Coordinates of C-alpha atoms in Angstrom, one line a residue:
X2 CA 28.8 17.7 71.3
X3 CA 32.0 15.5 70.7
X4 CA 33.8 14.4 67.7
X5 CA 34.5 10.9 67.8
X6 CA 36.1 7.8 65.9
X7 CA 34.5 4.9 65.6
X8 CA 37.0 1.7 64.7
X9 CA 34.3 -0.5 63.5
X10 CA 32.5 1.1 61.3
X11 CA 35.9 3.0 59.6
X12 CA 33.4 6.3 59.3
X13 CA 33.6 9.2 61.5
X14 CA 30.3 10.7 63.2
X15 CA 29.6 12.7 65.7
X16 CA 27.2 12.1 68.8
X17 CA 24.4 14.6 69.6
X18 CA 21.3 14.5 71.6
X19 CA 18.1 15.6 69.9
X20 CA 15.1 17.7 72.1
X21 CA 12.1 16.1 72.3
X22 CA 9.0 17.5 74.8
X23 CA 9.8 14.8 77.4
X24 CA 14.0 15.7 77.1
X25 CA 15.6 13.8 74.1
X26 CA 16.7 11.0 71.9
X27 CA 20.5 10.4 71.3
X28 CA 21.9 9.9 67.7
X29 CA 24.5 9.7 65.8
X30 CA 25.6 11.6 62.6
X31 CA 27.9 9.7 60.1
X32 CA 29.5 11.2 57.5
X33 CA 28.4 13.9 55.6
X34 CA 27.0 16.7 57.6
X35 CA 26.7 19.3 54.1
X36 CA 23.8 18.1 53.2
X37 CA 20.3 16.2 54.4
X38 CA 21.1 12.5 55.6
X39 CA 19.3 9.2 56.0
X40 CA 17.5 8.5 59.0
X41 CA 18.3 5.4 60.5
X42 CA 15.8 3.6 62.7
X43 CA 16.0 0.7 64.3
X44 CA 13.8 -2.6 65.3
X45 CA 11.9 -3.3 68.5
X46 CA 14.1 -3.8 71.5
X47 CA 17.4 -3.4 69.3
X48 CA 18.9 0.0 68.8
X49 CA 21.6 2.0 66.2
X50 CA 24.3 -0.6 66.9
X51 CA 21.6 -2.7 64.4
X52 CA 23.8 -0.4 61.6
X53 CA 27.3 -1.0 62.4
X54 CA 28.1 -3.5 59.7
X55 CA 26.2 -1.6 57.1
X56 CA 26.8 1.7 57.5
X57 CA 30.7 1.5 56.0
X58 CA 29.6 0.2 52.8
X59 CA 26.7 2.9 51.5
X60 CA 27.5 5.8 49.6
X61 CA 30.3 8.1 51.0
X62 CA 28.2 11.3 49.7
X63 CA 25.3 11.2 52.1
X64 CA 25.0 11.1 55.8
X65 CA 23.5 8.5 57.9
X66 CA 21.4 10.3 60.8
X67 CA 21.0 6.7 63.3
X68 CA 18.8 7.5 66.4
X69 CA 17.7 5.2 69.3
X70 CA 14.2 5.6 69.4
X71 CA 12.6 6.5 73.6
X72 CA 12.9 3.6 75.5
X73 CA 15.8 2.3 73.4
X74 CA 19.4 1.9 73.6
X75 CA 21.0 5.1 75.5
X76 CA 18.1 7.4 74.7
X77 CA 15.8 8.1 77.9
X78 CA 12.6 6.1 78.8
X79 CA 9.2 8.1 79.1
X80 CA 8.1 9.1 82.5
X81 CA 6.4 6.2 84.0
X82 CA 2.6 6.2 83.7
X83 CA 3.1 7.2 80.0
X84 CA 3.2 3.7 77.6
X85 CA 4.9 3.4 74.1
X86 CA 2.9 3.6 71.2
X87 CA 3.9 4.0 67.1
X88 CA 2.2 6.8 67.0
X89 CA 4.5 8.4 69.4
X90 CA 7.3 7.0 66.7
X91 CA 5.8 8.3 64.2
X92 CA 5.9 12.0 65.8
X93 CA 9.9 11.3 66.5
X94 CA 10.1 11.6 63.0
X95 CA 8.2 14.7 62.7
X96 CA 9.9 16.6 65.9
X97 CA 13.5 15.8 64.3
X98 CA 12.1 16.9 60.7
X99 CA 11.3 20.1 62.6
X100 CA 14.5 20.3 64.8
X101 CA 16.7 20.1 61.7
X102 CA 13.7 22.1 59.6
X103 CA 13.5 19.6 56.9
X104 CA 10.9 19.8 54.0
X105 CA 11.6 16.2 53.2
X106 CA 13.3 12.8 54.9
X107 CA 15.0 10.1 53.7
X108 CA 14.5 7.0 56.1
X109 CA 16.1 3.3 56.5
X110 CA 14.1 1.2 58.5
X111 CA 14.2 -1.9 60.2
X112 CA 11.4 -4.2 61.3
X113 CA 9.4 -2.3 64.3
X114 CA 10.7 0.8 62.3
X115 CA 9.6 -0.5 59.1
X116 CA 5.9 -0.3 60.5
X117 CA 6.1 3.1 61.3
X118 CA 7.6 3.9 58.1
X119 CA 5.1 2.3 56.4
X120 CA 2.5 4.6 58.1
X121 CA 4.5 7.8 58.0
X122 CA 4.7 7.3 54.3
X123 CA 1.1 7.0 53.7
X124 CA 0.2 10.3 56.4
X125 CA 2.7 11.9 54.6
X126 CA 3.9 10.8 51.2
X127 CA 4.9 14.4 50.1
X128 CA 7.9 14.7 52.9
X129 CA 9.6 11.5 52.4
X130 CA 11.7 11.2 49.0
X131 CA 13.3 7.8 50.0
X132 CA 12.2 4.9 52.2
X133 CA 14.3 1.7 52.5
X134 CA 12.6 -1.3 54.7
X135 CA 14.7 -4.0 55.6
X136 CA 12.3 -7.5 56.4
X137 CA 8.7 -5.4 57.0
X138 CA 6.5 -4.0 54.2
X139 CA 3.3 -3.3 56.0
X140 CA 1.4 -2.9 60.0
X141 CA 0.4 -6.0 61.3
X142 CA -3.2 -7.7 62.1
X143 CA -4.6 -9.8 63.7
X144 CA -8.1 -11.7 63.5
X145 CA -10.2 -9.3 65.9
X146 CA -10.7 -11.7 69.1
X147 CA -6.5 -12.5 68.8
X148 CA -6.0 -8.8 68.8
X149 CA -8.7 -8.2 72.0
X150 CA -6.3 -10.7 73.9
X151 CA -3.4 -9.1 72.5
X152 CA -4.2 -5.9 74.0
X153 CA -5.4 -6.7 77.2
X154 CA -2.3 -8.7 77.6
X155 CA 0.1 -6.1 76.8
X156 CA -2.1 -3.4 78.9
X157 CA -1.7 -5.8 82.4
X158 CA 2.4 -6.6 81.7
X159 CA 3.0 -2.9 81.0
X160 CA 1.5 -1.9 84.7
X161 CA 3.9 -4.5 86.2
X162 CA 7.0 -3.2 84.1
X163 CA 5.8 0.1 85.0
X164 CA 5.6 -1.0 88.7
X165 CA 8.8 -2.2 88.1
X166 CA 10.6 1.2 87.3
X167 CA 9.9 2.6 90.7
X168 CA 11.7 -0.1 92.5
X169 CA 14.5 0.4 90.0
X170 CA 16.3 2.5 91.9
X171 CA 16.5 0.4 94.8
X172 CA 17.1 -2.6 93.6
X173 CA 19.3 -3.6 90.5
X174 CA 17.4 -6.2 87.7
X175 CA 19.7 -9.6 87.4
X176 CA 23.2 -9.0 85.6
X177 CA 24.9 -11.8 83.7
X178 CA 28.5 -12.0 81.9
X179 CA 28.9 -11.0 78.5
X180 CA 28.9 -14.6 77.3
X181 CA 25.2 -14.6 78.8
X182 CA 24.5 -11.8 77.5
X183 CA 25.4 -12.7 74.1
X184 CA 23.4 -16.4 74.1
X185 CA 20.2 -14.4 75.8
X186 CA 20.2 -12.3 72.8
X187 CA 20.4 -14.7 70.1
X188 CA 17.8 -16.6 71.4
X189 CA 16.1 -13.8 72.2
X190 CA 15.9 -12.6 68.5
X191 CA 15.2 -16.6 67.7
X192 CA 18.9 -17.0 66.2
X193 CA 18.0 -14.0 63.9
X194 CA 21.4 -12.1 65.0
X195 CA 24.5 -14.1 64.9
X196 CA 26.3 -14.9 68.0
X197 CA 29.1 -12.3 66.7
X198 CA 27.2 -9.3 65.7
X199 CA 25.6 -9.7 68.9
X200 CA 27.8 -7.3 70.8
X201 CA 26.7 -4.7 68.0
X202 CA 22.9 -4.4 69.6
X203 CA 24.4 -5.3 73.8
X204 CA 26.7 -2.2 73.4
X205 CA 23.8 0.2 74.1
X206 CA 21.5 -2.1 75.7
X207 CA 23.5 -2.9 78.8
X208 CA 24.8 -1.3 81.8
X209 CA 27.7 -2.3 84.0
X210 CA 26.4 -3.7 87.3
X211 CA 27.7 -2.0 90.7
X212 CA 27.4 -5.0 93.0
X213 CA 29.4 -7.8 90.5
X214 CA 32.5 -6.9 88.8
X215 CA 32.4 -8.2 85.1
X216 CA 28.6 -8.3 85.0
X217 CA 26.1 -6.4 83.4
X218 CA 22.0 -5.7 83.3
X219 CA 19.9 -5.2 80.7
X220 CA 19.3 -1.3 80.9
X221 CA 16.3 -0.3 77.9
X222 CA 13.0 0.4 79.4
X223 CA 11.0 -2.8 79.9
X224 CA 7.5 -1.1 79.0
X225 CA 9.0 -1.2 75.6
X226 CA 7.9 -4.8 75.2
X227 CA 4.8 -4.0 75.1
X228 CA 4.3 -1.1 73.1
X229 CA 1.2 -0.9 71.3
X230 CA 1.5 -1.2 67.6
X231 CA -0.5 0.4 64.9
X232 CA -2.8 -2.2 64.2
X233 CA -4.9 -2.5 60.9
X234 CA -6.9 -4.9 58.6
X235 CA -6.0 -6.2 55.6
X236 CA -8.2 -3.1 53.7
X237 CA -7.0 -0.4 56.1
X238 CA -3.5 -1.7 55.1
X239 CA -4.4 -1.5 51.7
X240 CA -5.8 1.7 51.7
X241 CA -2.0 2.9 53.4
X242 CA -0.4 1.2 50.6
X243 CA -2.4 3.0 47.8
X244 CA -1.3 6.6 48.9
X245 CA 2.5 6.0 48.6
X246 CA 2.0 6.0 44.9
X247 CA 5.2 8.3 44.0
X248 CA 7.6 7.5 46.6
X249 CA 11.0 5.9 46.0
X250 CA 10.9 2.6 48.0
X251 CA 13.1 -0.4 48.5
X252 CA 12.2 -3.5 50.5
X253 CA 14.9 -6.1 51.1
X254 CA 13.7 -9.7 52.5
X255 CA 15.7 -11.9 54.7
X256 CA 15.6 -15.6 52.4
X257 CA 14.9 -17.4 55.9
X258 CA 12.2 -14.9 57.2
X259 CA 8.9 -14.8 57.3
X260 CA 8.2 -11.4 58.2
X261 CA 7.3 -11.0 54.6
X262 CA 4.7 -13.9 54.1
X263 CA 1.3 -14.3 51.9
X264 CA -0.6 -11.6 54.3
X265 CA 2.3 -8.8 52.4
X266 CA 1.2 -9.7 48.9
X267 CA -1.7 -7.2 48.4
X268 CA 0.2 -4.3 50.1
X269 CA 3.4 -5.5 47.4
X270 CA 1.0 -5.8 44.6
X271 CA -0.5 -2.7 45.1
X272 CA 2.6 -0.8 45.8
X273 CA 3.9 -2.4 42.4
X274 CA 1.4 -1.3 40.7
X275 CA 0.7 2.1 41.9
X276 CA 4.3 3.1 42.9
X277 CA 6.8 3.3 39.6
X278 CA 9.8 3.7 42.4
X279 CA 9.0 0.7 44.1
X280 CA 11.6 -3.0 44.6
X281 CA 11.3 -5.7 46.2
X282 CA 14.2 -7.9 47.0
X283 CA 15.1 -11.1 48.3
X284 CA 18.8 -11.5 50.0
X285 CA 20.0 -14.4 51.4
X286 CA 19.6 -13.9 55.4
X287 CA 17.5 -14.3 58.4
X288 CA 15.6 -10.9 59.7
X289 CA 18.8 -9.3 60.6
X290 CA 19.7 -9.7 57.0
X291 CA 21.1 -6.4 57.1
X292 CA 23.6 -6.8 60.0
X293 CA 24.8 -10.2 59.2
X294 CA 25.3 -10.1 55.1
X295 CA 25.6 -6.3 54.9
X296 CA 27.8 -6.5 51.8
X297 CA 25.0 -8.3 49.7
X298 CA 22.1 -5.8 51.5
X299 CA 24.6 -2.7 50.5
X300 CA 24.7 -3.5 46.9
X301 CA 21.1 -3.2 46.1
X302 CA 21.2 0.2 48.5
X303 CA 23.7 1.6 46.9
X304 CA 22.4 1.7 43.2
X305 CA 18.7 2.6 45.1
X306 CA 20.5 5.6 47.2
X307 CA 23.1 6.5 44.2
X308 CA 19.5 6.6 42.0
X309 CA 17.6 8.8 44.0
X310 CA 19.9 10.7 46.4
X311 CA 22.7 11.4 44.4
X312 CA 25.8 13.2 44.7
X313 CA 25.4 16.9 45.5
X314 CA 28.8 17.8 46.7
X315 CA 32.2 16.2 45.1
X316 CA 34.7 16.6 48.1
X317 CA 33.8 16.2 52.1
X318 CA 34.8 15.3 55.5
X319 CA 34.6 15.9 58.6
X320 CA 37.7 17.3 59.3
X321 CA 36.7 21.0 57.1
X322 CA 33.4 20.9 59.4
X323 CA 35.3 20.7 62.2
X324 CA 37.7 23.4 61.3
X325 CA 34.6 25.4 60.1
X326 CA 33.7 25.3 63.5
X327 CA 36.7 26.0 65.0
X328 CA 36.7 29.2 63.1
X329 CA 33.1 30.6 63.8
X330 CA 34.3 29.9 67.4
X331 CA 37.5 31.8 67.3
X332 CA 35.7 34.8 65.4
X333 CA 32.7 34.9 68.2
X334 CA 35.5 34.8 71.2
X335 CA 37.3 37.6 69.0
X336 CA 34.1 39.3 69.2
X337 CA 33.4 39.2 72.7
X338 CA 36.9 39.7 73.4
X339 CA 36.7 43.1 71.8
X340 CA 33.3 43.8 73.4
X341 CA 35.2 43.3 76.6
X342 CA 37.9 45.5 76.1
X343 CA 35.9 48.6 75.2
X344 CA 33.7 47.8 78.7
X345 CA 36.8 48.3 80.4
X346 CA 38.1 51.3 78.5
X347 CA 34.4 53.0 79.1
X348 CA 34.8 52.4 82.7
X349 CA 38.3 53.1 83.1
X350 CA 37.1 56.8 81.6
X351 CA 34.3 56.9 84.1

């Protein structure tokens, strides 16, 4: 595990991998590491980089734990044969609960991320004492003969990616220069990330091609596209949204999405009425809002997160956990050093 700097988000972190059954996911701890931190989560088909322009303006007294969820970014794909599901999200959050032996967890959640939040909350309302959603509020469903199609659909193009990842080894997928990179993604996202904050996502999502200099391929697993969501009805839904009664909980909505629409309003109404915790608000953006206006997104976080995760420690950096463990280093090598020296003496005697 490495100490690093990173120049664009002006906040030092440190990258770790985190053991999961299958091997891990990677993350990345900003900030504070004295106390519990926020987990980070990302949309579908994006990955941490989503939080580079926010991440410098929350509060300096908590941590930001980003991960990129299987499949994503630079965190391993399943093995093949195995597809993606939320549910499987869902237990990320649990295993890294588990791995850091949390009681609670404090999550900030984007899109794809939001969903499982959304469901993790209701399973489990009495381990989550913050949830922040950027542009999603609820699961998604359809009418019952779209969702059939939807599911076959997604069960015959997950075989071929599937297929796909076999011959991946053999044969590299098509590479483009980084100015192709950067228009497939915004139109990939439907102009929902700026051309600019493009590069923040590609980072992790690319891989340097051996056969063309200057060109790259698109590296996540493919399966991932077709993940299966957790799929309700307007009642289920409502019935999720009733047991997050206590629970602080922020939603922020991009002005020029629709990801938030009429099909939200009972979830919101219910959550506004059952929840005393609970916002809702509107910010001047597309469904990236938090990425391309993070200042205006970070001062409604900040008051939430000042609010309900407050300050617990007054001073903190890096730098003294770093030196802590430098120290509990130098005391075990003293240690063993000493252990060493009566081995010898013990067989010098013999």
């Amino acid at each position: 595990m490495s100490i690093n700097q990173n120049e664009v988000t002006h906040k030092e972190f440190i990258d770790l991998r985190i053991p999961m059954p299958w091997g891990y996911v990677v993350g990345r701890w900003y900030g504070n590491r004295k106390v519990r931190p926020i987990l980070a989560l990302h949309g579908w088909l994006d990955n941490m980089g989503t939080w580079n322009t926010l991440i410098p303006l929350l509060p300096e007294h908590i941590g930001i734990l980003c991960i990129d969820l299987p499949g994503h970014g630079l965190s391993p794909k399943l093995p093949r044969g195995i597809v993606y599901h939320a549910v499987d999200y869902v237990c990320v959050i649990l295993r890294i609960m588990e791995e850091y032996q949390w009681q609670k967890v404090s999550i900030l959640a984007h899109s794809m991320s939001s969903m499982i939040s959304f469901i993790f909350a209701s399973l489990y309302p009495d381990r989550l004492d913050m949830l922040i959603s950027i542009d999603i509020v609820k699961t998604r469903y359809r009418p019952p003969s779209a969702q059939i199609e939807h599911i076959r659909n997604n069960i015959e193009k997950y075989l071929i990616e599937d297929d796909r990842l076999q011959l991946a080894n053999q044969m590299e997928p098509p590479s483009y220069n980084r100015e192709q990179l950067m228009q497939l993604m915004f139109e990939g996202t439907n102009r929902s990330v700026t051309i600019e904050n493009c590069s923040y996502i590609l980072e992790r999502n690319i891989t340097k091609s051996t056969k063309y200099p200057d060109k790259y391929y698109f590296s996540r697993d493919g399966r991932v596209k077709y993940y299966f969501e957790f799929t309700t009805s307007p009642p289920f839904a409502a019935e999720l949204a009733r047991r997050i009664h206590d629970v602080p909980y922020c939603v922020i909505k991009g002005s020029q999405s629709n990801f938030i629409d009429e099909q939200s309003d009972e979830v919101i109404e219910i959550l506004k009425s059952k929840n005393p915790h609970f916002e809702l608000h509107e910010i001047e953006g597309t469904h990236h809002v938090h990425l391309n206006n993070p200042q205006a997104v970070a001062a409604v976080l900040c008051t939430f997160i000042n609010r309900h995760r407050p300050p617990m420690i007054e001073t903190w950096s890096l730098r003294e956990d770093m030196e802590e463990d430098e120290e509990r280093e130098e005391k075990q090598d003293e240690v063993k050093s000493e252990k060493n020296i009566k081995s010898k003496k013990r067989k010098s005697k013999l």
